[in-house]
PDB file of C-alpha atoms and ligand atoms in Angstrom:
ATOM      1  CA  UNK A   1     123.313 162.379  35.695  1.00  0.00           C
ATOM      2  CA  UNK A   2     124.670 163.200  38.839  1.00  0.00           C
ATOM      3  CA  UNK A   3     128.403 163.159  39.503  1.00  0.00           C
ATOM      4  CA  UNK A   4     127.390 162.036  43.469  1.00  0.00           C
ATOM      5  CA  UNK A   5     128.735 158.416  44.726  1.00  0.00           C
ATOM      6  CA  UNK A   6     126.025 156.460  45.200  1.00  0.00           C
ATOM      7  CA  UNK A   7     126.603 154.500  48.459  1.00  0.00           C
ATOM      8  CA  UNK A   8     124.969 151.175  47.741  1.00  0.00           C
ATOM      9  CA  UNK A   9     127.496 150.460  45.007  1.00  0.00           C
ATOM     10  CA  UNK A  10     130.273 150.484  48.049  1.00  0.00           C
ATOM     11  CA  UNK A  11     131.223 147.269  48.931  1.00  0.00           C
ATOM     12  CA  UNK A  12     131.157 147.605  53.085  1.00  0.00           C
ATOM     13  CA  UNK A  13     134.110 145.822  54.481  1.00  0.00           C
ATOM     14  CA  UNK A  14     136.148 147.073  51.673  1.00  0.00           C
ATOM     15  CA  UNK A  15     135.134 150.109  49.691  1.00  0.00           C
ATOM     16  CA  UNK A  16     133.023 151.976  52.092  1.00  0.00           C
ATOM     17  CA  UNK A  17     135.580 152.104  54.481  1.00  0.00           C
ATOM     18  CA  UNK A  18     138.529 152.857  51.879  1.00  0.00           C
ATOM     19  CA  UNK A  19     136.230 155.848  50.589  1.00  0.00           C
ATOM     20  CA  UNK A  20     135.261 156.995  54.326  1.00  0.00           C
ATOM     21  CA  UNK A  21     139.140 157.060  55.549  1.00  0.00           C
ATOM     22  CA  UNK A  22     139.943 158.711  52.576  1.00  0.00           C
ATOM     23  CA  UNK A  23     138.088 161.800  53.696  1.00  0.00           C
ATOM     24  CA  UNK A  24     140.266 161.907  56.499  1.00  0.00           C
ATOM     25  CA  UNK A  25     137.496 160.735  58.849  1.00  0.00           C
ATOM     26  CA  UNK A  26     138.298 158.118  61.560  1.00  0.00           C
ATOM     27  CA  UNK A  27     137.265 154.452  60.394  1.00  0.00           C
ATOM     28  CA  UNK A  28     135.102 153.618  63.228  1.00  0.00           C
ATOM     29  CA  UNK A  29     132.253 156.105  61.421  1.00  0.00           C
ATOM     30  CA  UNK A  30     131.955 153.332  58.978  1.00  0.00           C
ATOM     31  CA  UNK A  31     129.723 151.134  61.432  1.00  0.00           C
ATOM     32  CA  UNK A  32     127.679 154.091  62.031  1.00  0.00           C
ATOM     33  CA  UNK A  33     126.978 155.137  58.380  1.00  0.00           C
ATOM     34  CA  UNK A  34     126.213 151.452  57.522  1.00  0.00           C
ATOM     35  CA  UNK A  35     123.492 151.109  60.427  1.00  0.00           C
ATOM     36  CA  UNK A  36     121.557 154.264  59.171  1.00  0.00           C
ATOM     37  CA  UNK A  37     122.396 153.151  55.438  1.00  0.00           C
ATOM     38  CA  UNK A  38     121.146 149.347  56.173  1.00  0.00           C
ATOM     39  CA  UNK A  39     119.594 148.851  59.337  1.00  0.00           C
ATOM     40  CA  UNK A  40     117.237 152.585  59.516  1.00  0.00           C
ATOM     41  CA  UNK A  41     117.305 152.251  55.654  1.00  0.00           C
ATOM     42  CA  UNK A  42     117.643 156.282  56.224  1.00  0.00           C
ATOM     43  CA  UNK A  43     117.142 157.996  52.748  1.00  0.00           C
ATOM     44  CA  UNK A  44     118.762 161.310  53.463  1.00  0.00           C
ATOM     45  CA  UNK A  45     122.088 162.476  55.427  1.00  0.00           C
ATOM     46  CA  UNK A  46     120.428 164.821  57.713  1.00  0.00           C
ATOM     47  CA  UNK A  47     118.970 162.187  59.251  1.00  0.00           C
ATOM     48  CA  UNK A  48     122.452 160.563  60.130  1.00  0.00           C
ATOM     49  CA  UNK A  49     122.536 162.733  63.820  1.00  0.00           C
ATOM     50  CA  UNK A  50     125.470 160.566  65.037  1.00  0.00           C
ATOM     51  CA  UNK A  51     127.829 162.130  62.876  1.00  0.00           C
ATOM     52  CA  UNK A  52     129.283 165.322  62.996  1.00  0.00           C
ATOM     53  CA  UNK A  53     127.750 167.906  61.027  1.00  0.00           C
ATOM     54  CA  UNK A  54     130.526 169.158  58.762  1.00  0.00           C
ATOM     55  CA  UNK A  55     130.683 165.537  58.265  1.00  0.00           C
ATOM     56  CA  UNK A  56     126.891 165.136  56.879  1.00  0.00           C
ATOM     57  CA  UNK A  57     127.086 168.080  54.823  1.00  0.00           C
ATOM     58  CA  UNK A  58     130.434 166.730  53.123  1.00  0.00           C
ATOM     59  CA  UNK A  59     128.418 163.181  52.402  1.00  0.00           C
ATOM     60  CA  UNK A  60     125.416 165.654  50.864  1.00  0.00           C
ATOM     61  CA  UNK A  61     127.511 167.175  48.770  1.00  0.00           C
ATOM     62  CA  UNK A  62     129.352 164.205  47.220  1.00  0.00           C
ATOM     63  CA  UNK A  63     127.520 160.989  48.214  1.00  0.00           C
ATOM     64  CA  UNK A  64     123.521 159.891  47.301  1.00  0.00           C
ATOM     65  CA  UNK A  65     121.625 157.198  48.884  1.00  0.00           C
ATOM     66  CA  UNK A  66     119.409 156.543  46.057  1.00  0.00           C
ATOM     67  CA  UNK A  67     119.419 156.943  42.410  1.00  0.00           C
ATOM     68  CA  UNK A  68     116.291 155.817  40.826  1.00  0.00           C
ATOM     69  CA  UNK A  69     113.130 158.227  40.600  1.00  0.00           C
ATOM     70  CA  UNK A  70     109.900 156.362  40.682  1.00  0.00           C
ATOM     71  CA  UNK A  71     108.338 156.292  36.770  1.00  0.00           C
ATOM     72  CA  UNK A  72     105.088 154.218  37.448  1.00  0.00           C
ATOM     73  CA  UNK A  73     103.259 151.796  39.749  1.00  0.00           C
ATOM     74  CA  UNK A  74     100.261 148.869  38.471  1.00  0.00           C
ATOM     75  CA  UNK A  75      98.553 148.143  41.141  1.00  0.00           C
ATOM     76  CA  UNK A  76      96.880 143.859  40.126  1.00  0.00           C
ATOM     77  CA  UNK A  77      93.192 143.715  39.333  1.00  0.00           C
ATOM     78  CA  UNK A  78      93.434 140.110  40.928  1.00  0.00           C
ATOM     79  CA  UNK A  79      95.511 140.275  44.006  1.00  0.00           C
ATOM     80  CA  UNK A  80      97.476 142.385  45.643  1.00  0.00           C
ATOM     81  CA  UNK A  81     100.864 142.622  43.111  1.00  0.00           C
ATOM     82  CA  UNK A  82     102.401 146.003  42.579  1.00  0.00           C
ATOM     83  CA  UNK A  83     104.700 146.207  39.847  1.00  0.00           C
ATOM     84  CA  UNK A  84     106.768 149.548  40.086  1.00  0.00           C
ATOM     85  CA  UNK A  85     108.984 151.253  37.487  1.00  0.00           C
ATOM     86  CA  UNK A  86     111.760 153.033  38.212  1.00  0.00           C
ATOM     87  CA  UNK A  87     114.193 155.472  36.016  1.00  0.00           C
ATOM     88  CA  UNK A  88     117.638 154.694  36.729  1.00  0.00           C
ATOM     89  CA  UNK A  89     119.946 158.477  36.477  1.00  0.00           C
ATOM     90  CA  UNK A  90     121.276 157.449  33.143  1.00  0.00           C
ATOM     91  CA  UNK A  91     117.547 156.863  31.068  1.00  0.00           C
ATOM     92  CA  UNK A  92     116.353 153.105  31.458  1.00  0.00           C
ATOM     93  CA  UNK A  93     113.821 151.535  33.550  1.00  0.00           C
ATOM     94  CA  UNK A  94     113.894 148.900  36.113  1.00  0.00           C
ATOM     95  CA  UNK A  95     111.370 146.730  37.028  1.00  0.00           C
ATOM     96  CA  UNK A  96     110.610 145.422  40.568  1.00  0.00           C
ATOM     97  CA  UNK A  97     107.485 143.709  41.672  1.00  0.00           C
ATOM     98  CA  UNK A  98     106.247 143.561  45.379  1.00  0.00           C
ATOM     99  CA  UNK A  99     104.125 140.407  46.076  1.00  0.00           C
ATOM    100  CA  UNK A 100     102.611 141.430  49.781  1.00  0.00           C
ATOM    101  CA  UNK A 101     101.024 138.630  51.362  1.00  0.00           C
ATOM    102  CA  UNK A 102      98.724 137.984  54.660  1.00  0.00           C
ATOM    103  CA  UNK A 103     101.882 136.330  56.614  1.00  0.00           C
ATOM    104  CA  UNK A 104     104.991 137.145  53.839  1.00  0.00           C
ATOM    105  CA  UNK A 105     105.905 139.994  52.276  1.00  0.00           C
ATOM    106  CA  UNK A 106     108.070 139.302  48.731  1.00  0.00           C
ATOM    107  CA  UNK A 107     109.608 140.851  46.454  1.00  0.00           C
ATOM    108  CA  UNK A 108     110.762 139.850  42.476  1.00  0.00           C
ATOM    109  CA  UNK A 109     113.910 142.003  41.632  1.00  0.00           C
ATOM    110  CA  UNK A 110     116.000 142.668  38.821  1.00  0.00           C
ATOM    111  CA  UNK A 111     119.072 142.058  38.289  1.00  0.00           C
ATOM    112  CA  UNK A 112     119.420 143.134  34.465  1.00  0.00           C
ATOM    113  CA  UNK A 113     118.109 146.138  31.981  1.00  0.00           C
ATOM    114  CA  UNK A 114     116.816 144.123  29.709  1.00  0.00           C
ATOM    115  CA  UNK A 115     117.433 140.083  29.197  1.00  0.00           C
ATOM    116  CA  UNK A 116     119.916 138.232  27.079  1.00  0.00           C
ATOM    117  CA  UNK A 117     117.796 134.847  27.645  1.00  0.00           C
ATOM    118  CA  UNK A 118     114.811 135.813  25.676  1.00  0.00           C
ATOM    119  CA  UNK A 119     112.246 133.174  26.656  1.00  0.00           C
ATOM    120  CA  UNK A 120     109.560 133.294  24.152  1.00  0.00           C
ATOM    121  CA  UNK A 121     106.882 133.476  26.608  1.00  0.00           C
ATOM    122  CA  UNK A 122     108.500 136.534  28.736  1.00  0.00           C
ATOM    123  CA  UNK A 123     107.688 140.367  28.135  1.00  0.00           C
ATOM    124  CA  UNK A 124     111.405 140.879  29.640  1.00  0.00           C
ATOM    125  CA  UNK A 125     112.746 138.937  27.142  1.00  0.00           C
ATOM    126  CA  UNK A 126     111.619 140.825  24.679  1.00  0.00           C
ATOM    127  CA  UNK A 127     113.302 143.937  26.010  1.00  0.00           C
ATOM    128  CA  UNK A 128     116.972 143.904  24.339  1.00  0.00           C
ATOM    129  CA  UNK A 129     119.749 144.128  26.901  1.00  0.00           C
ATOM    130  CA  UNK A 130     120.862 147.381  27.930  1.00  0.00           C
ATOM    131  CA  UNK A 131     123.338 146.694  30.951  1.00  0.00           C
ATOM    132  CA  UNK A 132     123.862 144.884  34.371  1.00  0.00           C
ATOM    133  CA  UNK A 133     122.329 146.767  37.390  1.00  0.00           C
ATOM    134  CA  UNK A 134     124.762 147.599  39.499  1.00  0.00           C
ATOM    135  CA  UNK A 135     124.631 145.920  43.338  1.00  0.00           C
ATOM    136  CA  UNK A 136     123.181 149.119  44.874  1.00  0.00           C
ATOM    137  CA  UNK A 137     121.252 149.336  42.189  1.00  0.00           C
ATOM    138  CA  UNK A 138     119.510 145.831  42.300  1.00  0.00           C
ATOM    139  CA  UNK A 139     119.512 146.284  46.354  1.00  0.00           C
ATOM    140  CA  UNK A 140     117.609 149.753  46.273  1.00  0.00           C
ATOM    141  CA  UNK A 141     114.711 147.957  44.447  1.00  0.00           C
ATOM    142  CA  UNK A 142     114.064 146.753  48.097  1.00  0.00           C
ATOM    143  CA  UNK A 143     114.525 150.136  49.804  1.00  0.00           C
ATOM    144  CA  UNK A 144     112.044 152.325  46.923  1.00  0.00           C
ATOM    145  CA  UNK A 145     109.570 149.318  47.491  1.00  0.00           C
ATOM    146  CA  UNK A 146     109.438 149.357  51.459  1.00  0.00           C
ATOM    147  CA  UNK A 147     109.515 153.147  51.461  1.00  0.00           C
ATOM    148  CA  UNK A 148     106.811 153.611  49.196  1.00  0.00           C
ATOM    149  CA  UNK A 149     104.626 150.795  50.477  1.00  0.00           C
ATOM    150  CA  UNK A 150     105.165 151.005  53.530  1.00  0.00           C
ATOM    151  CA  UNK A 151     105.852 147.624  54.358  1.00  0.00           C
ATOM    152  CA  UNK A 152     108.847 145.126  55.414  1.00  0.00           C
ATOM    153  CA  UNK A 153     109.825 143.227  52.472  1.00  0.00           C
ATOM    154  CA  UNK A 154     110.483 139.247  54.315  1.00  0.00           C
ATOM    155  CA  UNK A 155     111.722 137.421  50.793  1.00  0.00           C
ATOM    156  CA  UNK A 156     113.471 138.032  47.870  1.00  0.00           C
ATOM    157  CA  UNK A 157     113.170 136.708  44.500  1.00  0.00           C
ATOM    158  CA  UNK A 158     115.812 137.319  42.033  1.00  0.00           C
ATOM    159  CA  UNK A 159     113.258 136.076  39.345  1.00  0.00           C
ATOM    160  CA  UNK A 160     112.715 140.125  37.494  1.00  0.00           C
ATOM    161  CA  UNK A 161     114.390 141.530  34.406  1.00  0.00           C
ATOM    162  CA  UNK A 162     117.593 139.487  33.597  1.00  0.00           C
ATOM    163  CA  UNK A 163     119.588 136.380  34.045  1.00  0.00           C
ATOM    164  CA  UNK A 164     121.088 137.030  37.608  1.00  0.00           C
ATOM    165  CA  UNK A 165     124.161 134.562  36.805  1.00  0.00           C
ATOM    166  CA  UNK A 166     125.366 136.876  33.964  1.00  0.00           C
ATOM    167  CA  UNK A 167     125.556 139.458  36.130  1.00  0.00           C
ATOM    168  CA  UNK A 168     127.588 137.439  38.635  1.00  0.00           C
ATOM    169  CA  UNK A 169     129.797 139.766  40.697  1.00  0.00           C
ATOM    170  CA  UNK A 170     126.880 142.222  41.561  1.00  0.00           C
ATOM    171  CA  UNK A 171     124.226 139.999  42.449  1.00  0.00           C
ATOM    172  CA  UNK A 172     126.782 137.759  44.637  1.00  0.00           C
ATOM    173  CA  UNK A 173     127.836 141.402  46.013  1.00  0.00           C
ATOM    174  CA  UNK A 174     124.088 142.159  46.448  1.00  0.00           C
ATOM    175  CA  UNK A 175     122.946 138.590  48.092  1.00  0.00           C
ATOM    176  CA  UNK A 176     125.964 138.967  51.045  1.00  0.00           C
ATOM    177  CA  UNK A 177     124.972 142.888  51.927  1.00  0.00           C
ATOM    178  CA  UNK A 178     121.322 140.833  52.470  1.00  0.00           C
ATOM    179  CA  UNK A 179     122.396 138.125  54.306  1.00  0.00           C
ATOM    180  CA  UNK A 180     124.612 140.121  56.401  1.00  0.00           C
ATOM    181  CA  UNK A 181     123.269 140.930  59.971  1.00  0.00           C
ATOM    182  CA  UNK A 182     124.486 143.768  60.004  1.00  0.00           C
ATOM    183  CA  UNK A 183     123.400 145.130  56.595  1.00  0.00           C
ATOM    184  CA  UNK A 184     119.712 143.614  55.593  1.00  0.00           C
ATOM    185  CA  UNK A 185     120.364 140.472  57.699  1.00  0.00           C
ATOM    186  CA  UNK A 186     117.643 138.044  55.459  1.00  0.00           C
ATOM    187  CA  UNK A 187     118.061 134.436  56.260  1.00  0.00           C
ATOM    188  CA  UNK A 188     119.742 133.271  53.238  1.00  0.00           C
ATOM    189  CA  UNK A 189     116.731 130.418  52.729  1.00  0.00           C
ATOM    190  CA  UNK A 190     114.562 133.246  52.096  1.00  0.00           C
ATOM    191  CA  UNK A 191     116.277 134.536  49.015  1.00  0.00           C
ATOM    192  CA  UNK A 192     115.449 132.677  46.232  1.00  0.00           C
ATOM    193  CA  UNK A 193     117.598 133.153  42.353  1.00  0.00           C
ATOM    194  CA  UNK A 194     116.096 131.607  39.450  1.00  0.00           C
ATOM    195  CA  UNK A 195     118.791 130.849  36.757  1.00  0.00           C
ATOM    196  CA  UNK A 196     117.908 129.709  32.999  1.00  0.00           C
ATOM    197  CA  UNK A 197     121.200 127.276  33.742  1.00  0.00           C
ATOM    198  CA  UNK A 198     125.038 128.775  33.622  1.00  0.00           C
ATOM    199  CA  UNK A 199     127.102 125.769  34.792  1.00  0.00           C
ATOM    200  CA  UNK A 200     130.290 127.302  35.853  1.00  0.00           C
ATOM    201  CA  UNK A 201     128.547 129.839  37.942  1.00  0.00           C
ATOM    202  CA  UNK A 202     125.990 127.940  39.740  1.00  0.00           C
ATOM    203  CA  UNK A 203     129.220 125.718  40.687  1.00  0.00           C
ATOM    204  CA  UNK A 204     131.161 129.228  41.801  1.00  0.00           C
ATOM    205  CA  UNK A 205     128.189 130.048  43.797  1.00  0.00           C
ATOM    206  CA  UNK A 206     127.817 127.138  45.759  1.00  0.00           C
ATOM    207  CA  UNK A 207     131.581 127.856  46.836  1.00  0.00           C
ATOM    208  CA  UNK A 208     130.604 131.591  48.311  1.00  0.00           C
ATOM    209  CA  UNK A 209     128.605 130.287  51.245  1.00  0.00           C
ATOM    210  CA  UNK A 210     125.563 132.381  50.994  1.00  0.00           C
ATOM    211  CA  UNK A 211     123.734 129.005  50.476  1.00  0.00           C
ATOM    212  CA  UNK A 212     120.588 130.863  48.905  1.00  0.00           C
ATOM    213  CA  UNK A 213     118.074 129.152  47.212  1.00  0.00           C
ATOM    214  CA  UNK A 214     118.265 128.171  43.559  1.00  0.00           C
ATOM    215  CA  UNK A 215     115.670 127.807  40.754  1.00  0.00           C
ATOM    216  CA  UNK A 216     116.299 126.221  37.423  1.00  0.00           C
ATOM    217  CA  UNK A 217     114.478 127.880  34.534  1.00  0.00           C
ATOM    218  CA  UNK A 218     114.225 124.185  32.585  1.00  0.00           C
ATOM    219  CA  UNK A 219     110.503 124.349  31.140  1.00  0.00           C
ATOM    220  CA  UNK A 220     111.782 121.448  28.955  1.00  0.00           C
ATOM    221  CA  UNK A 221     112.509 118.127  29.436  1.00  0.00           C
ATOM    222  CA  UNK A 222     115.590 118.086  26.928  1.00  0.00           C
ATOM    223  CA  UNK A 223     117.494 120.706  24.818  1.00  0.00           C
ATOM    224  CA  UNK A 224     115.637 120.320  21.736  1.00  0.00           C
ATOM    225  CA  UNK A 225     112.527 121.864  23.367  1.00  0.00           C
ATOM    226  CA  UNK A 226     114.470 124.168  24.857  1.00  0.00           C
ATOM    227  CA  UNK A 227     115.797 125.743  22.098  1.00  0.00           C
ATOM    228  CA  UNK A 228     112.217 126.527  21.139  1.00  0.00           C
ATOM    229  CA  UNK A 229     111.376 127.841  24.161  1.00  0.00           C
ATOM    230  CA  UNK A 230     114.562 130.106  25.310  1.00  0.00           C
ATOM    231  CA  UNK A 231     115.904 131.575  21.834  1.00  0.00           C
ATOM    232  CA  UNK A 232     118.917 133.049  23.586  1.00  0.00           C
ATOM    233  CA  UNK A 233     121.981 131.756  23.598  1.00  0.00           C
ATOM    234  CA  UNK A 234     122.733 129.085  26.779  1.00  0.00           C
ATOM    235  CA  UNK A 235     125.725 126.736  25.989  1.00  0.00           C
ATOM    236  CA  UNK A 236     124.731 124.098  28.329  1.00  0.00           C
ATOM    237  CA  UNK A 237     122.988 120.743  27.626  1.00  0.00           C
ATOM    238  CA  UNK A 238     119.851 120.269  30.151  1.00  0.00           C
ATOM    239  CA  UNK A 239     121.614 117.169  31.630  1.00  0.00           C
ATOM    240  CA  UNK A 240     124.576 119.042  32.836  1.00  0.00           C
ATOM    241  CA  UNK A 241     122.263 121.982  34.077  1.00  0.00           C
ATOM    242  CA  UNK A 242     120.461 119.322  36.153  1.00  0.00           C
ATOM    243  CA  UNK A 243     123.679 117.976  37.338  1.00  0.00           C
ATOM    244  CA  UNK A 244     125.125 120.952  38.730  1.00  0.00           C
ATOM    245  CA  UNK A 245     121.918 121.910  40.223  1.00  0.00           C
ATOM    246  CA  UNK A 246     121.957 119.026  42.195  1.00  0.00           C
ATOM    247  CA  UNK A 247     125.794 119.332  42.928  1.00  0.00           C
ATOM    248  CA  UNK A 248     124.380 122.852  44.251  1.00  0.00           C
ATOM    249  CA  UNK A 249     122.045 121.402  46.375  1.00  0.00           C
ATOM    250  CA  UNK A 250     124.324 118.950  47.786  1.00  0.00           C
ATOM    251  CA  UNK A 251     126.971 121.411  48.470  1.00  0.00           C
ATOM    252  CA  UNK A 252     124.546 124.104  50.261  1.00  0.00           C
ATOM    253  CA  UNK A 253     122.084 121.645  52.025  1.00  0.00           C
ATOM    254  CA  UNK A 254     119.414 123.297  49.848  1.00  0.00           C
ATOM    255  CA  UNK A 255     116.911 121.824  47.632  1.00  0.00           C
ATOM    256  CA  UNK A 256     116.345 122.997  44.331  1.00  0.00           C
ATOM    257  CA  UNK A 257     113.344 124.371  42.693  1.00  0.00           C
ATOM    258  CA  UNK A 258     112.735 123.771  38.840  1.00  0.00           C
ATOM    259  CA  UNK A 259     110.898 125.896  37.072  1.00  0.00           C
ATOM    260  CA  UNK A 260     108.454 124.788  34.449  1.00  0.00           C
ATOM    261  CA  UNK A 261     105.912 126.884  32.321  1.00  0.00           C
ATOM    262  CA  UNK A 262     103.315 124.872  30.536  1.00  0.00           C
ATOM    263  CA  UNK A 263     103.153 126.349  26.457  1.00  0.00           C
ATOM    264  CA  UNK A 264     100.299 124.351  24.538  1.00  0.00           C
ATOM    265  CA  UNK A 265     101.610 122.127  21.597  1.00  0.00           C
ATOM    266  CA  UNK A 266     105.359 122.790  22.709  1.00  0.00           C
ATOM    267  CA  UNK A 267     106.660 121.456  25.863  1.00  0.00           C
ATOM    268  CA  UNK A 268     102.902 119.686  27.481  1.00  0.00           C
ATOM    269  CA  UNK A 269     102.943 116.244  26.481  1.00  0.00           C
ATOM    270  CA  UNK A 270     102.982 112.831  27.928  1.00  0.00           C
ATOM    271  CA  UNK A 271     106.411 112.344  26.418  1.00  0.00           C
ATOM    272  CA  UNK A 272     107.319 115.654  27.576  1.00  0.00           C
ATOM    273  CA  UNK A 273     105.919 114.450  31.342  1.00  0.00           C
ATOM    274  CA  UNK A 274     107.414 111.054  30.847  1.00  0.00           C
ATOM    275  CA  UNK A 275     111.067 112.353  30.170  1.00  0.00           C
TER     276      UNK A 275
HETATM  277  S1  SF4 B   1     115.545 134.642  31.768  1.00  0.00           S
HETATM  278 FE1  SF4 B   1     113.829 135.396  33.008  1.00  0.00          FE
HETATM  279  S2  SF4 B   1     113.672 137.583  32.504  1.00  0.00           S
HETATM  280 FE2  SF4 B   1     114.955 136.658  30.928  1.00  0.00          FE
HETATM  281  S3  SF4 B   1     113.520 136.189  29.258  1.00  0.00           S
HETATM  282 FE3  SF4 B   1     113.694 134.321  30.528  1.00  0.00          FE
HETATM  283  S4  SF4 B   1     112.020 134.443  32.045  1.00  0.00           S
HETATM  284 FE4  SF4 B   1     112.285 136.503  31.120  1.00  0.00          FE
END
């Protein structure tokens, strides 16, 4: 593992700059390391010709712009998925998905190494949790995938490895370096995070005005079902997920998605439909 700072994981407005002063460099550098960081999506400080070169060979020596090496990439048989692999510098693997289309390019991230949830009908959930990707972490899924593919990435899904709500603080960190303008600058309706339910967050969320999009991971109609269906742990009744999903929607003007899959025998019936 390398002992180098990796500069996604520095908050910019706060962190970034503390760590940039620090080095007894004058603040306004700050804007111009986040454009090529963000904006050029530059992988490598020798491309950062604004800055003065002493300066660019200090961030080299002590500073990384990205931290996973690429493991493996599936190309679909049926359409035109990729699913890449990644090695993060401490031995696990992320997962990240790019879903190019004709007119939208998207992209499924994680936000977990492994998942606590443990829906019976997920391969993730059968992956015991490891740990929480970090924000740079879950934001340089984006940066690997454009890079290697060549294309813009328009969406994002937080719908990969992990329940995004457990690991609040970075994916909330994450969502406002994309909605930023002057960082990724995504409009906020086109980032989508699928939750299997946490009340109290999905409340705290809709106070952080990044109004993104929210999908409830239901595929029940009440919480016996449910327990057959996601085997983790979730201390929330299905009624009070529903309500504060709504409450959400209210709050940030959006509308929610719920999220439904269809297991023979277990959750498909006409009482099932009917509730
Ligand atoms: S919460 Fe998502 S990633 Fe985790 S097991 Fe369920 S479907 Fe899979």
């Amino acid at each position: 593992m390398t002992n180098k700072t990796f500069i996604l994981d520095l908050v910019p407005g706060e962190q970034l700059e503390r760590y940039i002063v620090r080095e007894g460099v004058s603040k306004f550098r700050t804007k111009q390391i986040l454009e090529w960081v963000y904006k050029k999506k530059s992988d490598s400080f020798s491309q950062f010709s604004n800055l003065p070169a002493d300066f660019r060979k200090h961030l080299e020596e002590n500073y990384c712009l990205r931290s996973f090496t690429l493991k493996d990439k599936k190309s679909s048989k049926i359409d035109a998925t990729v699913r890449y692999s990644f090695n993060t510098p401490d031995g696990f693997e992320v997962i990240t998905v790019f879903l190019p289309h004709e007119n939208r390019n998207s992209i499924c991230l994680s936000s977990q190494i492994g998942c606590p949830i443990k829906c019976s009908f997920c391969a993730s959930g059968k992956v015991p949790f490891k740990r929480n990707l970090t924000r740079g972490e879950i934001l340089e899924q984006i940066l690997q995938v454009e890079k290697d593919s060549g294309a813009v990435v328009d969406s994002i899904l937080f719908m990969g490895m992990g329940e995004p709500l457990l690991n609040y603080d970075n994916v909330v960190s994450a969502i406002k370096s994309m909605v930023d303008p002057e960082q990724f600058g995504y409009g906020r309706r086109n980032i989508v995070l699928s939750s299997a339910g946490f009340v109290p967050q999905i409340m705290k969320l809709s106070d952080e005005k990044v109004a993104v999009r929210l999908a409830l991971s239901l595929h029940a109609p009440d919480d016996q079902v449910r327990e057959k269906i996601i085997t983790g742990k979730i201390p929330y009744f299905v009624e009070d997920i529903l309500q504060a999903g709504l409450e959400y929607g209210r709050k940030t003007k959006s509308k929610i998605t719920i999220e439904y899959v269809l297991i023979d025998g277990v959750n498909n019936t006409q009482a099932d439909a009917a509730a």
